[in-house]
Coordinates of C-alpha atoms and ligand atoms in Angstrom, one line a residue:
M1 CA -17.1 9.1 10.7
I2 CA -14.4 6.8 9.4
S3 CA -11.0 8.3 9.6
W4 CA -8.9 8.3 6.5
G5 CA -6.0 9.7 8.5
I6 CA -4.1 6.5 8.6
Y7 CA -1.7 5.4 6.0
F8 CA 0.5 2.5 5.2
G9 CA 3.8 3.7 6.5
G10 CA 1.9 5.8 8.9
E11 CA 2.3 9.1 7.0
R12 CA -0.9 10.4 8.5
A13 CA -1.1 7.9 11.4
A14 CA -1.8 10.3 14.2
E15 CA -4.7 12.1 12.6
G16 CA -8.4 12.1 12.7
S17 CA -10.2 9.4 14.7
V18 CA -7.4 6.9 14.5
T19 CA -6.5 7.5 18.1
P20 CA -9.2 5.2 19.5
W21 CA -7.7 2.4 17.6
E22 CA -4.3 2.8 19.0
V23 CA -3.2 0.9 22.0
E24 CA -0.3 2.4 23.7
G25 CA 0.9 3.9 20.5
R26 CA 0.2 0.8 18.5
V27 CA -2.6 0.3 16.0
D28 CA -5.2 -2.1 17.3
Y29 CA -5.8 -4.2 14.2
D30 CA -8.7 -6.3 15.7
R31 CA -10.4 -3.1 16.6
L32 CA -9.9 -1.8 13.0
I33 CA -11.5 -4.9 11.6
E34 CA -14.5 -4.3 13.9
E35 CA -14.8 -0.6 13.2
F36 CA -14.5 -1.0 9.4
G37 CA -16.6 -4.2 9.3
T38 CA -14.0 -6.1 7.4
Q39 CA -13.2 -9.8 7.7
K40 CA -10.2 -11.2 9.5
F41 CA -7.7 -12.8 7.2
D42 CA -7.7 -16.2 8.8
R43 CA -5.4 -19.3 8.4
S44 CA -7.7 -21.3 6.2
L45 CA -8.1 -18.4 3.7
I46 CA -4.4 -17.7 3.7
E47 CA -3.8 -21.4 3.0
R48 CA -6.3 -21.3 0.2
L49 CA -4.7 -18.3 -1.4
E50 CA -1.3 -19.9 -1.1
R51 CA -2.5 -23.1 -2.6
L52 CA -3.9 -21.4 -5.6
A53 CA -0.8 -19.2 -5.9
G54 CA 1.3 -22.3 -5.9
E55 CA 3.6 -20.7 -3.4
S56 CA 3.6 -19.4 0.2
H57 CA 4.5 -15.7 0.9
Y58 CA 6.1 -14.6 4.1
M59 CA 3.9 -11.5 4.3
L60 CA 0.9 -13.8 4.4
R61 CA 2.5 -16.2 6.9
R62 CA 3.4 -13.3 9.1
G63 CA 0.1 -11.6 9.1
I64 CA 1.3 -8.4 7.4
F65 CA -2.0 -8.6 5.5
F66 CA -4.5 -9.0 8.3
S67 CA -8.0 -8.2 6.9
H68 CA -10.0 -8.5 3.7
R69 CA -13.3 -8.1 2.0
D70 CA -14.6 -10.8 -0.3
L71 CA -11.2 -12.4 -1.0
D72 CA -13.0 -15.8 -0.7
K73 CA -15.2 -14.8 -3.6
V74 CA -12.3 -13.6 -5.6
L75 CA -10.6 -17.0 -5.1
E76 CA -13.8 -18.8 -5.9
D77 CA -14.1 -16.9 -9.2
Y78 CA -10.5 -17.8 -10.0
E79 CA -11.1 -21.5 -9.3
K80 CA -14.0 -21.4 -11.6
G81 CA -11.9 -19.8 -14.4
G82 CA -13.5 -16.4 -14.4
G83 CA -10.5 -14.7 -13.0
F84 CA -10.1 -11.3 -11.4
F85 CA -8.0 -8.1 -11.7
L86 CA -5.9 -6.1 -9.4
Y87 CA -6.2 -2.4 -8.7
T88 CA -4.0 -0.2 -6.5
G89 CA -2.7 3.3 -6.5
R90 CA -0.6 6.1 -5.1
G91 CA -1.2 9.7 -4.1
P92 CA 1.7 11.5 -5.7
S93 CA 2.4 14.1 -2.9
G94 CA 6.2 13.6 -2.6
P95 CA 9.0 11.0 -2.7
M96 CA 8.1 7.5 -1.8
H97 CA 9.5 5.7 1.2
I98 CA 9.8 2.0 2.2
G99 CA 6.4 2.0 3.8
H100 CA 4.8 3.2 0.5
I101 CA 6.4 0.6 -1.7
I102 CA 5.7 -2.6 0.3
P103 CA 2.1 -3.1 -0.9
F104 CA 3.3 -2.7 -4.5
Y105 CA 5.8 -5.6 -4.0
F106 CA 3.1 -7.8 -2.7
T107 CA 0.8 -6.7 -5.6
K108 CA 3.5 -7.7 -8.0
W109 CA 3.7 -11.1 -6.4
L110 CA 0.0 -11.6 -6.8
Q111 CA 0.2 -10.6 -10.5
E112 CA 3.1 -13.1 -11.1
R113 CA 1.3 -15.9 -9.4
F114 CA -2.2 -15.4 -10.8
K115 CA -1.2 -13.8 -14.2
V116 CA -3.7 -11.0 -13.8
N117 CA -4.0 -7.4 -15.0
V118 CA -2.9 -4.7 -12.6
Y119 CA -4.2 -1.1 -12.8
I120 CA -2.3 1.6 -10.9
Q121 CA -3.9 5.0 -10.4
L122 CA -1.8 8.1 -9.7
T123 CA -4.1 10.6 -8.1
D124 CA -2.4 13.9 -9.0
D125 CA -5.8 15.5 -8.9
E126 CA -6.5 14.4 -5.3
K127 CA -3.1 15.6 -4.0
F128 CA -3.7 18.9 -5.7
L129 CA -7.2 19.2 -4.2
E130 CA -6.1 18.4 -0.7
K131 CA -5.7 22.0 0.6
K132 CA -3.5 21.4 3.5
R133 CA -0.8 20.0 1.3
R134 CA -0.4 23.3 -0.5
L135 CA 0.9 21.5 -3.6
S136 CA 0.6 23.0 -7.1
L137 CA -0.7 20.9 -9.9
M138 CA 2.7 21.1 -11.4
E139 CA 4.2 19.5 -8.3
T140 CA 1.7 16.7 -8.1
K141 CA 2.2 16.0 -11.8
K142 CA 5.9 15.9 -11.3
W143 CA 5.6 13.5 -8.4
S144 CA 3.3 11.3 -10.6
Y145 CA 6.2 10.8 -12.9
E146 CA 8.8 10.3 -10.1
N147 CA 6.5 7.8 -8.2
A148 CA 5.7 6.0 -11.5
L149 CA 9.4 5.2 -11.9
D150 CA 9.5 3.7 -8.4
I151 CA 6.4 1.7 -9.1
I152 CA 7.7 0.3 -12.4
A153 CA 11.0 -0.6 -10.6
V154 CA 9.0 -3.1 -8.6
G155 CA 8.9 -5.2 -11.7
F156 CA 5.3 -5.4 -12.9
D157 CA 4.6 -7.3 -16.1
P158 CA 4.4 -4.6 -18.9
D159 CA 1.9 -6.7 -20.8
R160 CA -0.5 -6.8 -17.9
T161 CA 0.0 -3.5 -16.2
F162 CA -1.5 -0.1 -16.8
I163 CA -0.3 2.9 -14.9
F164 CA -2.4 6.0 -15.3
Q165 CA -2.4 9.6 -14.0
D166 CA -5.8 11.1 -13.4
T167 CA -5.2 14.5 -15.0
E168 CA -4.0 12.7 -18.2
Y169 CA -6.5 9.8 -18.3
M170 CA -9.6 11.5 -17.1
G171 CA -11.1 11.8 -20.6
H172 CA -11.3 8.0 -20.7
M173 CA -12.7 7.8 -17.2
Y174 CA -15.1 10.7 -17.1
E175 CA -18.2 8.8 -18.4
A176 CA -17.8 6.2 -15.7
A177 CA -17.0 8.8 -13.1
I178 CA -20.3 10.7 -13.7
K179 CA -22.2 7.4 -13.6
V180 CA -20.7 6.7 -10.2
A181 CA -21.1 10.3 -9.0
K182 CA -24.8 10.2 -9.9
K183 CA -25.3 7.3 -7.5
V184 CA -23.5 8.8 -4.5
N185 CA -25.1 11.4 -2.3
F186 CA -23.3 14.1 -0.5
S187 CA -24.7 12.8 2.8
T188 CA -22.8 9.5 2.2
V189 CA -19.4 11.0 1.5
R190 CA -19.9 13.5 4.3
A191 CA -20.5 10.6 6.7
V192 CA -17.7 8.4 5.3
F193 CA -15.0 11.0 4.8
G194 CA -16.0 13.7 7.2
F195 CA -16.5 16.3 4.5
N196 CA -18.3 19.5 5.5
T197 CA -19.6 22.6 3.8
S198 CA -16.2 24.2 3.5
T199 CA -14.7 21.2 1.8
N200 CA -13.9 22.1 -1.8
I201 CA -16.2 20.5 -4.4
G202 CA -13.2 18.8 -6.1
M203 CA -12.7 16.7 -3.0
I204 CA -16.4 15.9 -2.8
F205 CA -16.3 14.6 -6.4
F206 CA -13.0 12.8 -6.0
P207 CA -14.3 9.6 -4.5
A208 CA -16.0 8.9 -7.8
V209 CA -12.6 9.1 -9.5
Q210 CA -11.0 6.7 -7.2
I211 CA -13.9 4.3 -7.6
V212 CA -13.8 4.2 -11.4
P213 CA -10.9 1.8 -11.8
T214 CA -12.8 -0.8 -9.7
L215 CA -15.1 -0.9 -12.8
F216 CA -12.3 -1.4 -15.4
E217 CA -13.2 -5.0 -16.0
R218 CA -16.4 -6.9 -15.6
R219 CA -15.0 -9.3 -13.2
R220 CA -14.0 -9.0 -9.6
C221 CA -11.5 -6.3 -8.6
L222 CA -9.1 -7.1 -5.8
I223 CA -7.5 -4.1 -4.2
P224 CA -4.3 -4.6 -2.1
A225 CA -3.9 -1.4 -0.1
A226 CA -3.6 0.0 3.4
I227 CA -6.8 0.0 5.3
D228 CA -7.1 3.8 5.3
Q229 CA -8.3 3.5 1.7
D230 CA -11.2 1.2 2.7
P231 CA -13.8 4.0 3.0
Y232 CA -13.7 4.3 -0.8
W233 CA -14.4 0.7 -1.3
R234 CA -17.3 0.9 1.1
V235 CA -19.0 3.5 -1.0
Q236 CA -18.1 1.5 -4.1
R237 CA -19.7 -1.6 -2.6
D238 CA -23.0 0.3 -2.1
I239 CA -23.3 1.2 -5.7
A240 CA -21.4 -1.2 -7.9
E241 CA -24.1 -3.8 -8.4
G242 CA -26.5 -1.1 -9.4
L243 CA -24.2 -0.2 -12.2
G244 CA -23.8 -3.9 -13.3
F245 CA -20.4 -4.5 -11.7
Y246 CA -19.0 -6.5 -8.8
K247 CA -18.5 -5.1 -5.4
A248 CA -14.8 -4.5 -4.9
A249 CA -12.8 -6.9 -2.9
A250 CA -9.8 -5.8 -0.8
I251 CA -6.9 -7.0 1.3
H252 CA -5.6 -4.7 3.9
S253 CA -2.0 -4.4 5.1
K254 CA -0.5 -3.4 8.4
F255 CA 1.6 -0.3 8.8
I256 CA 5.3 -0.6 8.9
P257 CA 6.4 1.4 12.0
P258 CA 8.3 4.7 11.6
L259 CA 12.0 4.3 12.3
T260 CA 11.7 6.4 15.4
G261 CA 9.3 3.9 17.1
F262 CA 5.7 2.8 17.2
Q263 CA 4.5 6.2 18.5
G264 CA 4.0 8.9 15.9
K265 CA 4.2 8.6 12.2
M266 CA 6.5 8.3 9.2
S267 CA 6.3 11.8 7.9
S268 CA 7.8 13.7 5.0
S269 CA 8.4 16.7 7.2
R270 CA 10.5 14.6 9.6
P271 CA 12.9 12.7 7.3
E272 CA 14.4 10.8 10.2
T273 CA 11.2 8.8 10.6
A274 CA 11.4 7.1 7.2
I275 CA 13.9 5.7 4.6
Y276 CA 13.2 7.1 1.2
L277 CA 13.7 5.0 -1.9
N278 CA 16.3 7.5 -3.1
D279 CA 18.3 7.7 0.2
P280 CA 22.0 7.1 -0.5
P281 CA 23.8 4.4 1.5
K282 CA 25.4 7.0 3.8
T283 CA 22.0 8.4 4.8
I284 CA 20.6 4.9 5.3
K285 CA 23.4 4.1 7.7
E286 CA 23.1 7.4 9.6
K287 CA 19.3 7.2 9.9
I288 CA 19.3 3.6 11.2
Y289 CA 22.2 4.1 13.7
K290 CA 20.8 7.4 15.0
Y291 CA 17.1 7.0 14.9
A292 CA 16.0 3.3 14.7
F293 CA 14.1 2.8 17.9
S294 CA 15.8 0.1 19.9
G295 CA 14.3 -2.6 22.2
G296 CA 17.7 -3.2 23.7
Q297 CA 19.0 -2.4 27.1
P298 CA 20.9 0.8 28.0
T299 CA 24.3 -0.9 28.4
V300 CA 25.9 -3.9 26.8
E301 CA 26.3 -5.6 30.2
L302 CA 22.6 -5.2 30.9
H303 CA 21.7 -6.3 27.4
R304 CA 23.8 -9.5 27.7
K305 CA 22.1 -10.2 31.0
L306 CA 18.5 -9.3 30.3
G307 CA 18.2 -9.5 26.5
G308 CA 16.4 -7.2 24.2
N309 CA 12.7 -6.9 23.2
P310 CA 12.2 -7.6 19.5
D311 CA 8.5 -6.7 19.7
I312 CA 9.3 -3.0 20.1
D313 CA 12.6 -2.9 18.3
V314 CA 12.0 -1.2 14.9
S315 CA 15.1 -2.8 13.2
F316 CA 13.7 -6.2 14.1
Q317 CA 10.2 -5.2 13.0
W318 CA 11.5 -4.0 9.6
L319 CA 13.3 -7.2 9.1
Y320 CA 10.3 -9.2 10.0
M321 CA 7.8 -7.2 7.9
F322 CA 9.8 -6.9 4.8
F323 CA 13.6 -7.3 4.7
E324 CA 14.1 -10.9 5.9
P325 CA 11.8 -13.3 4.1
D326 CA 13.6 -16.4 5.5
D327 CA 11.5 -17.8 8.4
A328 CA 14.3 -19.8 10.0
R329 CA 16.7 -16.8 9.8
I330 CA 14.2 -14.3 11.3
E331 CA 13.4 -16.7 14.2
E332 CA 17.2 -17.1 14.8
I333 CA 17.6 -13.3 15.0
R334 CA 14.6 -13.0 17.3
E335 CA 16.0 -15.5 19.7
A336 CA 19.5 -14.1 19.6
Y337 CA 18.2 -10.7 20.4
R338 CA 15.9 -11.8 23.1
S339 CA 18.6 -13.8 24.8
G340 CA 21.0 -10.9 24.7
S341 CA 23.6 -12.6 22.5
L342 CA 22.8 -10.2 19.6
L343 CA 23.4 -6.6 20.4
T344 CA 21.3 -3.6 19.1
G345 CA 24.3 -2.4 17.0
E346 CA 24.6 -5.8 15.4
L347 CA 20.9 -6.0 14.7
K348 CA 21.1 -2.5 13.1
D349 CA 24.0 -3.6 11.0
M350 CA 21.9 -6.5 9.7
L351 CA 19.1 -4.2 8.8
I352 CA 21.5 -1.7 7.1
E353 CA 23.0 -4.4 5.0
K354 CA 19.5 -5.5 3.8
V355 CA 18.2 -2.0 3.2
E356 CA 21.3 -1.0 1.3
K357 CA 21.1 -4.0 -1.0
F358 CA 17.4 -3.6 -1.5
L359 CA 17.7 0.1 -2.4
E360 CA 20.7 -0.4 -4.6
E361 CA 18.8 -2.9 -6.7
H362 CA 15.6 -0.9 -6.6
Q363 CA 17.4 2.3 -7.7
S364 CA 19.1 0.5 -10.6
R365 CA 15.7 -0.8 -11.8
R366 CA 14.3 2.7 -11.3
D367 CA 16.9 4.0 -13.8
E368 CA 15.8 1.4 -16.3
A369 CA 12.2 2.4 -15.7
K370 CA 12.8 5.8 -17.4
E371 CA 13.0 3.9 -20.7
L372 CA 10.0 1.8 -19.9
I373 CA 7.5 4.3 -18.7
N374 CA 5.8 4.8 -22.0
T375 CA 5.2 1.1 -22.2
F376 CA 3.2 1.3 -19.0
K377 CA 1.5 4.6 -19.5
Y378 CA 0.8 5.1 -23.1
D379 CA 1.2 1.9 -25.1
G380 CA -0.2 -0.2 -22.3
N381 CA -3.6 0.1 -24.0
L382 CA -5.1 -2.4 -21.6
A383 CA -7.5 -0.2 -19.8
R384 CA -8.6 1.6 -22.8
R385 CA -9.4 -1.7 -24.6
M386 CA -11.2 -3.2 -21.6
W387 CA -13.1 0.0 -21.1
R388 CA -14.4 0.1 -24.6
E389 CA -15.4 -3.6 -24.5
T390 CA -17.3 -3.2 -21.2
V391 CA -18.6 0.2 -20.1
A392 CA -18.7 2.1 -23.3
S393 CA -21.6 0.0 -24.5
D394 CA -23.8 0.8 -21.4
Ligands
LIG1 N1 -5.9 7.9 -2.5 C1 -4.7 7.1 -2.5 C2 -3.6 7.9 -1.7 O1 -3.8 9.0 -1.3 C3 -4.2 6.8 -3.9 C4 -5.1 5.7 -4.5 C5 -5.9 5.8 -5.7 C6 -5.1 4.4 -4.2 N2 -6.4 4.7 -6.0 C7 -6.0 3.7 -5.1 C8 -4.5 3.6 -3.1 C9 -6.3 2.3 -4.9 C10 -4.8 2.3 -3.0 C11 -5.7 1.6 -3.9 O2 -2.6 7.4 -1.6

């Protein structure tokens, strides 16, 4: 059984069979690559991607994306002029935090550099069907709207982006969903997702729904997402060619550690572990001062003498993974912290300043998104058009 208990942002990081992949509370990414049978995202492939993008990206340079499937083939198609499209999504189960939004920022960069279509699925059906969440359909629909605003705030190109919510869009997807469903046996999803005979049948059908957008265009689909979503792509890759489509390609991102340290998870029931996209400046400050796990020494004297450990310091890791794109600057900070000249409090202040600025800008774009949402959801006829051109004729 492949666990789907891990999440970007670690929302479900401690569940299922993820434990064997954790080394002293950290995710063992090499082991994940082995277990999932994906490819390591190596230097030469990163360089090729950056060359074609015409720009380097710090998340690539720093290994935030660490694994892939068929990215080489996607780039080959792009070089030959055939192009590709991007697909990602969000399970609308509550407010989004920093960990949730990072892959969207990277997806936006890919869209900008390659000028490609992006399809974003909001799985209000899935989050309703997951029993342990105890969410009503009204709630998951409400969160779809709220999350869509955060996603639009990332800055996707309205002419190339289609955001759709399953319960609304299902009529357009249903034909494809049953074509997929007919090819996937219960024994497969049971093995891949760990379903059993008391799993509700909505959940058993749902993988077909998440697979459908990989078939929105008849060229290669590249999915930037956390590795916990990979089991879906595995099933997709078994059946896609039989339906006349490409196997989905994927790039997998690492998890941003919870504020409270590498152990445990960012969790909605423990708000101190995460920073939410709607946290006000006061809360940001409080959470980081109070909870951000420190790699520093217990006293200033000791810290000056022995220095801190940036590898386990969450403030440093957050700067490294997202908030400080400048390589020279991040190395300066790393050195200063290691040497003891930079204190934990000072490091936290640096992070607070970055997070506050980021969220202030994000929140103002989120306000503007309220006017834009129809452009993405209803007039963004992209998927409908593509769909008619491709699949409807089958
Ligand atoms: N199942 C995902 C979740 O629970 C949501 C999702 C749907 C998704 N389609 C996707 C995530 C494609 C990444 C890529 O969050």
